[in-house]
mmCIF file of C-alpha atoms in Angstrom:
data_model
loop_
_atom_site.group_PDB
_atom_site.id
_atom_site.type_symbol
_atom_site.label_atom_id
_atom_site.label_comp_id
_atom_site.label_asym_id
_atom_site.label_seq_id
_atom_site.Cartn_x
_atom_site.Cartn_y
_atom_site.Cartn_z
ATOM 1 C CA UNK A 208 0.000 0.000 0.000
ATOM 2 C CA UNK A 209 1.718 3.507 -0.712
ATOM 3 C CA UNK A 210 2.097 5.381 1.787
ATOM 4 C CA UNK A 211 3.042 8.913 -0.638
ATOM 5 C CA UNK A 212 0.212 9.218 -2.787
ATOM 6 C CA UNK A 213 0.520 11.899 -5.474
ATOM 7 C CA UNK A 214 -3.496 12.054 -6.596
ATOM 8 C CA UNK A 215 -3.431 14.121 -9.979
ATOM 9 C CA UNK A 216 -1.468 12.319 -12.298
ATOM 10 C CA UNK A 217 -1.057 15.468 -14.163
ATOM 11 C CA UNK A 218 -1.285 19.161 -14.167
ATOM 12 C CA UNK A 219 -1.173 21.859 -17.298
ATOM 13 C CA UNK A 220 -0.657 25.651 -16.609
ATOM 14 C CA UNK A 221 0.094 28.733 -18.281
ATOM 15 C CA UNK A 222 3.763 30.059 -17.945
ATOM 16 C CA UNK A 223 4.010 33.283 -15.092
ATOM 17 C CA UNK A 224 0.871 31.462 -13.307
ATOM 18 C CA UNK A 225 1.366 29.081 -10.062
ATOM 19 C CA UNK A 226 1.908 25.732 -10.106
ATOM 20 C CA UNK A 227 -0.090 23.952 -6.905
ATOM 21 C CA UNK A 228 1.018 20.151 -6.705
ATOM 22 C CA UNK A 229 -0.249 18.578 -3.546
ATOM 23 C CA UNK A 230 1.262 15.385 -1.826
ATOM 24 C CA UNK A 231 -0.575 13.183 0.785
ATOM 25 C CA UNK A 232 0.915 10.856 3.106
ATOM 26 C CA UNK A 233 -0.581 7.530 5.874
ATOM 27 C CA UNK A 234 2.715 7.338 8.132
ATOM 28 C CA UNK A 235 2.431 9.403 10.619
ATOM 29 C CA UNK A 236 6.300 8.364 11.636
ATOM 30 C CA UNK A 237 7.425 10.286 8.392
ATOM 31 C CA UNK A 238 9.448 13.356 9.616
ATOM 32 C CA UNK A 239 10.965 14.642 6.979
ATOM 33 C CA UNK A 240 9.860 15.503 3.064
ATOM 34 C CA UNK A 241 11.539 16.332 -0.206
ATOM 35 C CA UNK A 242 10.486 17.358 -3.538
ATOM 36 C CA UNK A 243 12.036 15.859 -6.821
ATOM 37 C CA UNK A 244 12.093 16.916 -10.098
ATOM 38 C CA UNK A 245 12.292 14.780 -13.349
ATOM 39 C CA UNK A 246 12.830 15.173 -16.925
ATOM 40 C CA UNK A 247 12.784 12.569 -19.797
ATOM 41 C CA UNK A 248 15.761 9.669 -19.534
ATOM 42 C CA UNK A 249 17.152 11.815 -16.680
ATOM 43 C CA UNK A 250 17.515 11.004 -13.430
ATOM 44 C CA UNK A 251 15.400 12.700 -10.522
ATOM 45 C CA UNK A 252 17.233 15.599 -9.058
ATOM 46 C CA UNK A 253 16.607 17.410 -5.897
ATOM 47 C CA UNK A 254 14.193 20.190 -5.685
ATOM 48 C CA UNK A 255 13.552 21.418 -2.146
ATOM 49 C CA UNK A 256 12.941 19.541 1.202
ATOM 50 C CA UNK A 257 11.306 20.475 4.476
ATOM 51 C CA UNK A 258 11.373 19.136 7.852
ATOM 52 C CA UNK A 259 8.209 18.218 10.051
ATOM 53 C CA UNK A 260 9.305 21.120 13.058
ATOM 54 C CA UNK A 261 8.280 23.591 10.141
ATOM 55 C CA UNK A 262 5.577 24.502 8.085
ATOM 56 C CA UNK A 263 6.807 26.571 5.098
ATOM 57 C CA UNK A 264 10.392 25.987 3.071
ATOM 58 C CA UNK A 265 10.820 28.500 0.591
ATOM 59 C CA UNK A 266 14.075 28.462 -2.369
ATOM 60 C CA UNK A 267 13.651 31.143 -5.151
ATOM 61 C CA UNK A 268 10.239 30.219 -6.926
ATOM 62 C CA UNK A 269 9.661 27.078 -5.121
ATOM 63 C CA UNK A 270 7.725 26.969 -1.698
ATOM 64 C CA UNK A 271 6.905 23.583 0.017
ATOM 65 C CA UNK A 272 3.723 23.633 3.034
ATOM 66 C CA UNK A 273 3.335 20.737 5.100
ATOM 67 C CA UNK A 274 -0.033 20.829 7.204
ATOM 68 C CA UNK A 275 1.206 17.632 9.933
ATOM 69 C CA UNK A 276 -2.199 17.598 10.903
ATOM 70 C CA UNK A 277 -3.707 16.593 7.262
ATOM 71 C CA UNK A 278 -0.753 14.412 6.708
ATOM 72 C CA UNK A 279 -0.792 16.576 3.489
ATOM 73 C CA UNK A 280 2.165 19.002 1.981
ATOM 74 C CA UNK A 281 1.850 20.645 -0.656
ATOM 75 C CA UNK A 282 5.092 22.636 -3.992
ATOM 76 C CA UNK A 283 3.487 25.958 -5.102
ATOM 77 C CA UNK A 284 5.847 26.929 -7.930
ATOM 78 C CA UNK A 285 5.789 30.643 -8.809
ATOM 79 C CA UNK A 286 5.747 31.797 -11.881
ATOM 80 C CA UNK A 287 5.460 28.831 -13.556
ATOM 81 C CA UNK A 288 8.206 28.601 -16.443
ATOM 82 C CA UNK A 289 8.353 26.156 -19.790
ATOM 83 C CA UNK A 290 11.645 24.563 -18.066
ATOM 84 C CA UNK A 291 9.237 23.356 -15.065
ATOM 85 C CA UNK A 292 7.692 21.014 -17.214
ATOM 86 C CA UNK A 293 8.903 18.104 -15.856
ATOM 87 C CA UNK A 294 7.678 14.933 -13.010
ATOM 88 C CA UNK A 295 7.367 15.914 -9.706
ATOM 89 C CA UNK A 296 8.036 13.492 -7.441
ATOM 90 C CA UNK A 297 7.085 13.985 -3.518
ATOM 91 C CA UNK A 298 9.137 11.433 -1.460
ATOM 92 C CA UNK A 299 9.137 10.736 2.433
ATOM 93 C CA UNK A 300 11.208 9.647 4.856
ATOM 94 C CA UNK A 301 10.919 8.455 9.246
ATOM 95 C CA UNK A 302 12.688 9.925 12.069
ATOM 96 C CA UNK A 303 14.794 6.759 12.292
ATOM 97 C CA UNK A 304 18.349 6.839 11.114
ATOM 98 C CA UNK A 305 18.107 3.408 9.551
ATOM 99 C CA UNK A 306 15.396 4.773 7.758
ATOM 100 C CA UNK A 307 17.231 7.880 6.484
ATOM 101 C CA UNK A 308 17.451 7.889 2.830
ATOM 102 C CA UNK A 309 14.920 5.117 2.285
ATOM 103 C CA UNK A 310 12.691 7.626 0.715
ATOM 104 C CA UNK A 311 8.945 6.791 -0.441
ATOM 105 C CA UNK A 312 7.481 8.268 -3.532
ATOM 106 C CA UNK A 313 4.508 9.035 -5.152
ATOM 107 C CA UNK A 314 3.733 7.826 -8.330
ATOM 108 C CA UNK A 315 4.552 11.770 -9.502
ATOM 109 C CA UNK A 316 2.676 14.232 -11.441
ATOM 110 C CA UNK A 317 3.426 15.230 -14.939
ATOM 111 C CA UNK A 318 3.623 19.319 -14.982
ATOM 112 C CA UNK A 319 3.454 20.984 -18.655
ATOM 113 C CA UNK A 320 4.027 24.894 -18.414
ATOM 114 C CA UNK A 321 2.255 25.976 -21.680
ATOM 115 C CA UNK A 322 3.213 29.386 -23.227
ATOM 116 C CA UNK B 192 31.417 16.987 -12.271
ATOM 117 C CA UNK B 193 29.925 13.051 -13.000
ATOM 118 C CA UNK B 194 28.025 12.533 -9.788
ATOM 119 C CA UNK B 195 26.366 9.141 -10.028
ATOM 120 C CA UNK B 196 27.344 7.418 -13.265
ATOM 121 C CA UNK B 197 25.135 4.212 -14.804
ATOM 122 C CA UNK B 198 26.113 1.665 -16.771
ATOM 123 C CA UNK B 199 24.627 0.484 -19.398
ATOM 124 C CA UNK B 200 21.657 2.515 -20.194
ATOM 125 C CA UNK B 201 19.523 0.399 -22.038
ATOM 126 C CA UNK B 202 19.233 -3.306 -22.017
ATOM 127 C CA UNK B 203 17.381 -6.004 -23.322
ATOM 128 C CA UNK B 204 17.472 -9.970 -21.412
ATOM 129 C CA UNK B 205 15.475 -13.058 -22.135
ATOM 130 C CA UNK B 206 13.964 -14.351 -19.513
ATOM 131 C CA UNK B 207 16.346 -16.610 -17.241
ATOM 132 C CA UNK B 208 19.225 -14.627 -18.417
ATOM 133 C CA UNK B 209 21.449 -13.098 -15.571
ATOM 134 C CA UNK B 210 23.376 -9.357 -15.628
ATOM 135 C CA UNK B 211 24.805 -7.148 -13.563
ATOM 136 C CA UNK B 212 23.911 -3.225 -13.533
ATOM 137 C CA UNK B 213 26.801 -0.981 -12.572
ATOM 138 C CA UNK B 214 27.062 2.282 -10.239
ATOM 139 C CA UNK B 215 29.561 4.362 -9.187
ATOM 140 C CA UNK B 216 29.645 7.632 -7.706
ATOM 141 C CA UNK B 217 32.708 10.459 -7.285
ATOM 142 C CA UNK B 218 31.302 12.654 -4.273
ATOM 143 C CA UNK B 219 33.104 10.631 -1.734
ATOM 144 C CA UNK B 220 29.714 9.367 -0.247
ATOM 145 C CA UNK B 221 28.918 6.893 2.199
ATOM 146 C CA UNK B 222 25.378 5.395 1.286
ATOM 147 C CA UNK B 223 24.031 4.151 -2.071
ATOM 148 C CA UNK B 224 20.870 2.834 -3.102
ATOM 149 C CA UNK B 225 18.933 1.140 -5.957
ATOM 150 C CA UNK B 226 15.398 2.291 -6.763
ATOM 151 C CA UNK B 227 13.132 0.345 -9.680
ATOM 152 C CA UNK B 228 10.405 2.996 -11.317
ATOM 153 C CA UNK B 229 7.355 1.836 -12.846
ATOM 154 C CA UNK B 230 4.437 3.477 -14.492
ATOM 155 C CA UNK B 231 2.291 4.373 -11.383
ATOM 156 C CA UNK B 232 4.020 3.517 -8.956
ATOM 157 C CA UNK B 233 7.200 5.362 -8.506
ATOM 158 C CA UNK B 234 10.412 4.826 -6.939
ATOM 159 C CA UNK B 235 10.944 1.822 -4.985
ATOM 160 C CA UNK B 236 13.927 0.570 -3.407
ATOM 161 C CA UNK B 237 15.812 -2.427 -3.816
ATOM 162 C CA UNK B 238 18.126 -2.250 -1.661
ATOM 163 C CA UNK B 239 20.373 -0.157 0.043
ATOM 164 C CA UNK B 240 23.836 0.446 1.494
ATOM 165 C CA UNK B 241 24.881 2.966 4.271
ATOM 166 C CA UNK B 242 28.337 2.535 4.418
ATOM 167 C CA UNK B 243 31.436 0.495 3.029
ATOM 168 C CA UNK B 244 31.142 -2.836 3.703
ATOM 169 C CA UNK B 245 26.959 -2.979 4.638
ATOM 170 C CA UNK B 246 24.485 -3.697 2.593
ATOM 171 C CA UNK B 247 20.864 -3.919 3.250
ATOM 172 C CA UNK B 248 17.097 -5.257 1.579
ATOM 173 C CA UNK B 249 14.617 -2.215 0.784
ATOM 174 C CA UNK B 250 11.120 -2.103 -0.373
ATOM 175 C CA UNK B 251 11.271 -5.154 -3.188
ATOM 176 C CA UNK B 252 14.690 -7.351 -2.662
ATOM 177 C CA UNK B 253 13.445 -10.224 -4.219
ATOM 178 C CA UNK B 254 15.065 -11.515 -7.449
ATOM 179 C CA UNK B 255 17.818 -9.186 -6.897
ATOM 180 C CA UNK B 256 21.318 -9.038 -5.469
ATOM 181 C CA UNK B 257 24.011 -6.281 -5.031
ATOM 182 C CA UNK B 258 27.777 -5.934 -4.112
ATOM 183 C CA UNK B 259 29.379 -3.007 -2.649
ATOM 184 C CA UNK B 260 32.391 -3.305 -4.296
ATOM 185 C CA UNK B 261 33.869 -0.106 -2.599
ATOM 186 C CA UNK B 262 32.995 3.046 -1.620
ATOM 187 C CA UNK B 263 32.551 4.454 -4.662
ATOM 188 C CA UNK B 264 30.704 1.514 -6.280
ATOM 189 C CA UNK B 265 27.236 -0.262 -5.645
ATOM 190 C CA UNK B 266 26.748 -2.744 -8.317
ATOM 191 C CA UNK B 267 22.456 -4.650 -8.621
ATOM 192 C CA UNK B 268 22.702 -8.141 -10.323
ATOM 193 C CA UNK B 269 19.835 -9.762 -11.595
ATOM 194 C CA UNK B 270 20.330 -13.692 -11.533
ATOM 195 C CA UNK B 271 17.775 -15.148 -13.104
ATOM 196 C CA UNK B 272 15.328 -12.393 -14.875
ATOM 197 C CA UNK B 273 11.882 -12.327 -15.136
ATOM 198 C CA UNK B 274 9.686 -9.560 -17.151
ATOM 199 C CA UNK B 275 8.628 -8.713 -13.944
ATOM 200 C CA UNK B 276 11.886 -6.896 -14.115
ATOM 201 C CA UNK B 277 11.262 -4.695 -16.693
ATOM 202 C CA UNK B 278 11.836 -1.656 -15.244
ATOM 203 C CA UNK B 279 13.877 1.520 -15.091
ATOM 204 C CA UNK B 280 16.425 1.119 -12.728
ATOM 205 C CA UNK B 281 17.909 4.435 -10.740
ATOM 206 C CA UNK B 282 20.975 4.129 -8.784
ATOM 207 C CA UNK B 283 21.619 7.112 -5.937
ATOM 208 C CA UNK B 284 23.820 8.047 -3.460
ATOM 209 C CA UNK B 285 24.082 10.362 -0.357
ATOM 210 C CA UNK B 286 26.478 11.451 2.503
ATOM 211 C CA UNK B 287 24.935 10.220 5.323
ATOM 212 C CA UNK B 288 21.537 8.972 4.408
ATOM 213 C CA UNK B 289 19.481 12.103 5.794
ATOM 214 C CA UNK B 290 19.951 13.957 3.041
ATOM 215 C CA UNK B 291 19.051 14.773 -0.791
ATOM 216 C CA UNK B 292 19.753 11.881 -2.937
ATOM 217 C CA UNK B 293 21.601 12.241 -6.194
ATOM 218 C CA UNK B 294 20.603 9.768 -8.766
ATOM 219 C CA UNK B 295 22.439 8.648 -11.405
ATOM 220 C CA UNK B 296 20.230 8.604 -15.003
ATOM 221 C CA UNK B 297 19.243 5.702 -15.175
ATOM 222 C CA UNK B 298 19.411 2.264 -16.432
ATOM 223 C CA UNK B 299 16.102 0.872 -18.972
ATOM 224 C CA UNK B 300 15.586 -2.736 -18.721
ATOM 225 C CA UNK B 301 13.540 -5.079 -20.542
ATOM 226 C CA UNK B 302 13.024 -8.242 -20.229
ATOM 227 C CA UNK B 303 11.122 -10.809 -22.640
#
């Protein structure tokens, strides 16, 4: 059963608007929460993370919210640009150290900035 | 600047047919991991290694093996493959676990 479930499979938006793509998770031992990006026969890289003591990570156009109480977090993107479009992966991990980089994903959700 | 480097990229096996899938990685890190990505599904790990000389089941072991030849290498070998191993295979590494992941580009498998 997965525990990171990425609902819309997809999401199309105009370039300068905001990209919302929402993450939900069952573990309540998950502590700690990262965004990855993917293009096309690349590998995922890093986006932005945040940990569970805080409720808002901001880098440049990216912003990550994580409402604990909803088991829900959430990537605005701002503006949206045509080198966003990409897979967005949201990916969790426990408090644990043995647990520490044994990350679960969502299945992702394919972003297409359209000019 | 190679990071996390892949080889091969593509492959094709019958089924029964054994290979190994290689990894290595130049940033001097500690853990590596194997992840399988299917349509729907995600990432899932294989298995895992936190340090030199460890190595440890993840998410979906079965069917596979790996080595950690040294600390820069992680190698996944497939014994006996089934086409429930078609998949796209993502090696990764980190410093000490907690952190980002870097992935290396990946390795397409099919197997018929």
């Amino acid at each position: 059963d997965q525990q990171v479930k990425q609902n819309s499979p997809s999401l199309s938006v105009q370039e300068g608007r905001i990209s919302i793509l929402n993450c939900d998770y069952t573990n309540s031992m998950f502590d700690y929460f990262l965004w990855y990006k993917k293009y096309p026969a690349e590998g995922p890289t890093f986006l932005i993370s945040i940990s569970s003591i805080k409720d808002k990570n901001e880098d440049g156009r990216f912003t990550v919210f994580l409402n604990k109480s909803a088991k829900h977090l959430s990537l605005h993107i701002v503006p949206s640009q045509p080198g966003d479009s990409a897979v967005y992966f949201c990916a969790a991990s426990g408090f644990s150290p043995d647990s520490w980089g044994k990350l679960q994903f969502g299945a992702g959700t394919q972003v297409v900035v359209t000019p | 600047n190679a990071g996390v480097t892949q080889t091969p990229k593509f492959q094709v096996l019958k089924t029964g047919q054994s290979m190994t899938l290689q990894c290595a990685q130049d940033m001097n890190h500690n853990s590596m991991y194997w992840y399988r990505q299917d349509p729907g599904m995600g990432l899932r790990l294989i298995y895992y290694s936190a340090s030199e000389g460890t190595t440890d089941k993840g998410e979906v072991p079965n069917g596979y093996n790996v080595s950690r030849l040294n600390k820069r290498e992680f190698s996944l070998r497939l014994e006996s493959a089934a086409p429930s191993q078609t998949s796209v295979y993502f090696c990764a590494s980190s410093e000490q676990g907690r952190e980002k992941l870097f992935f290396g580009s990946g390795t397409q498998l099919s197997v018929l």
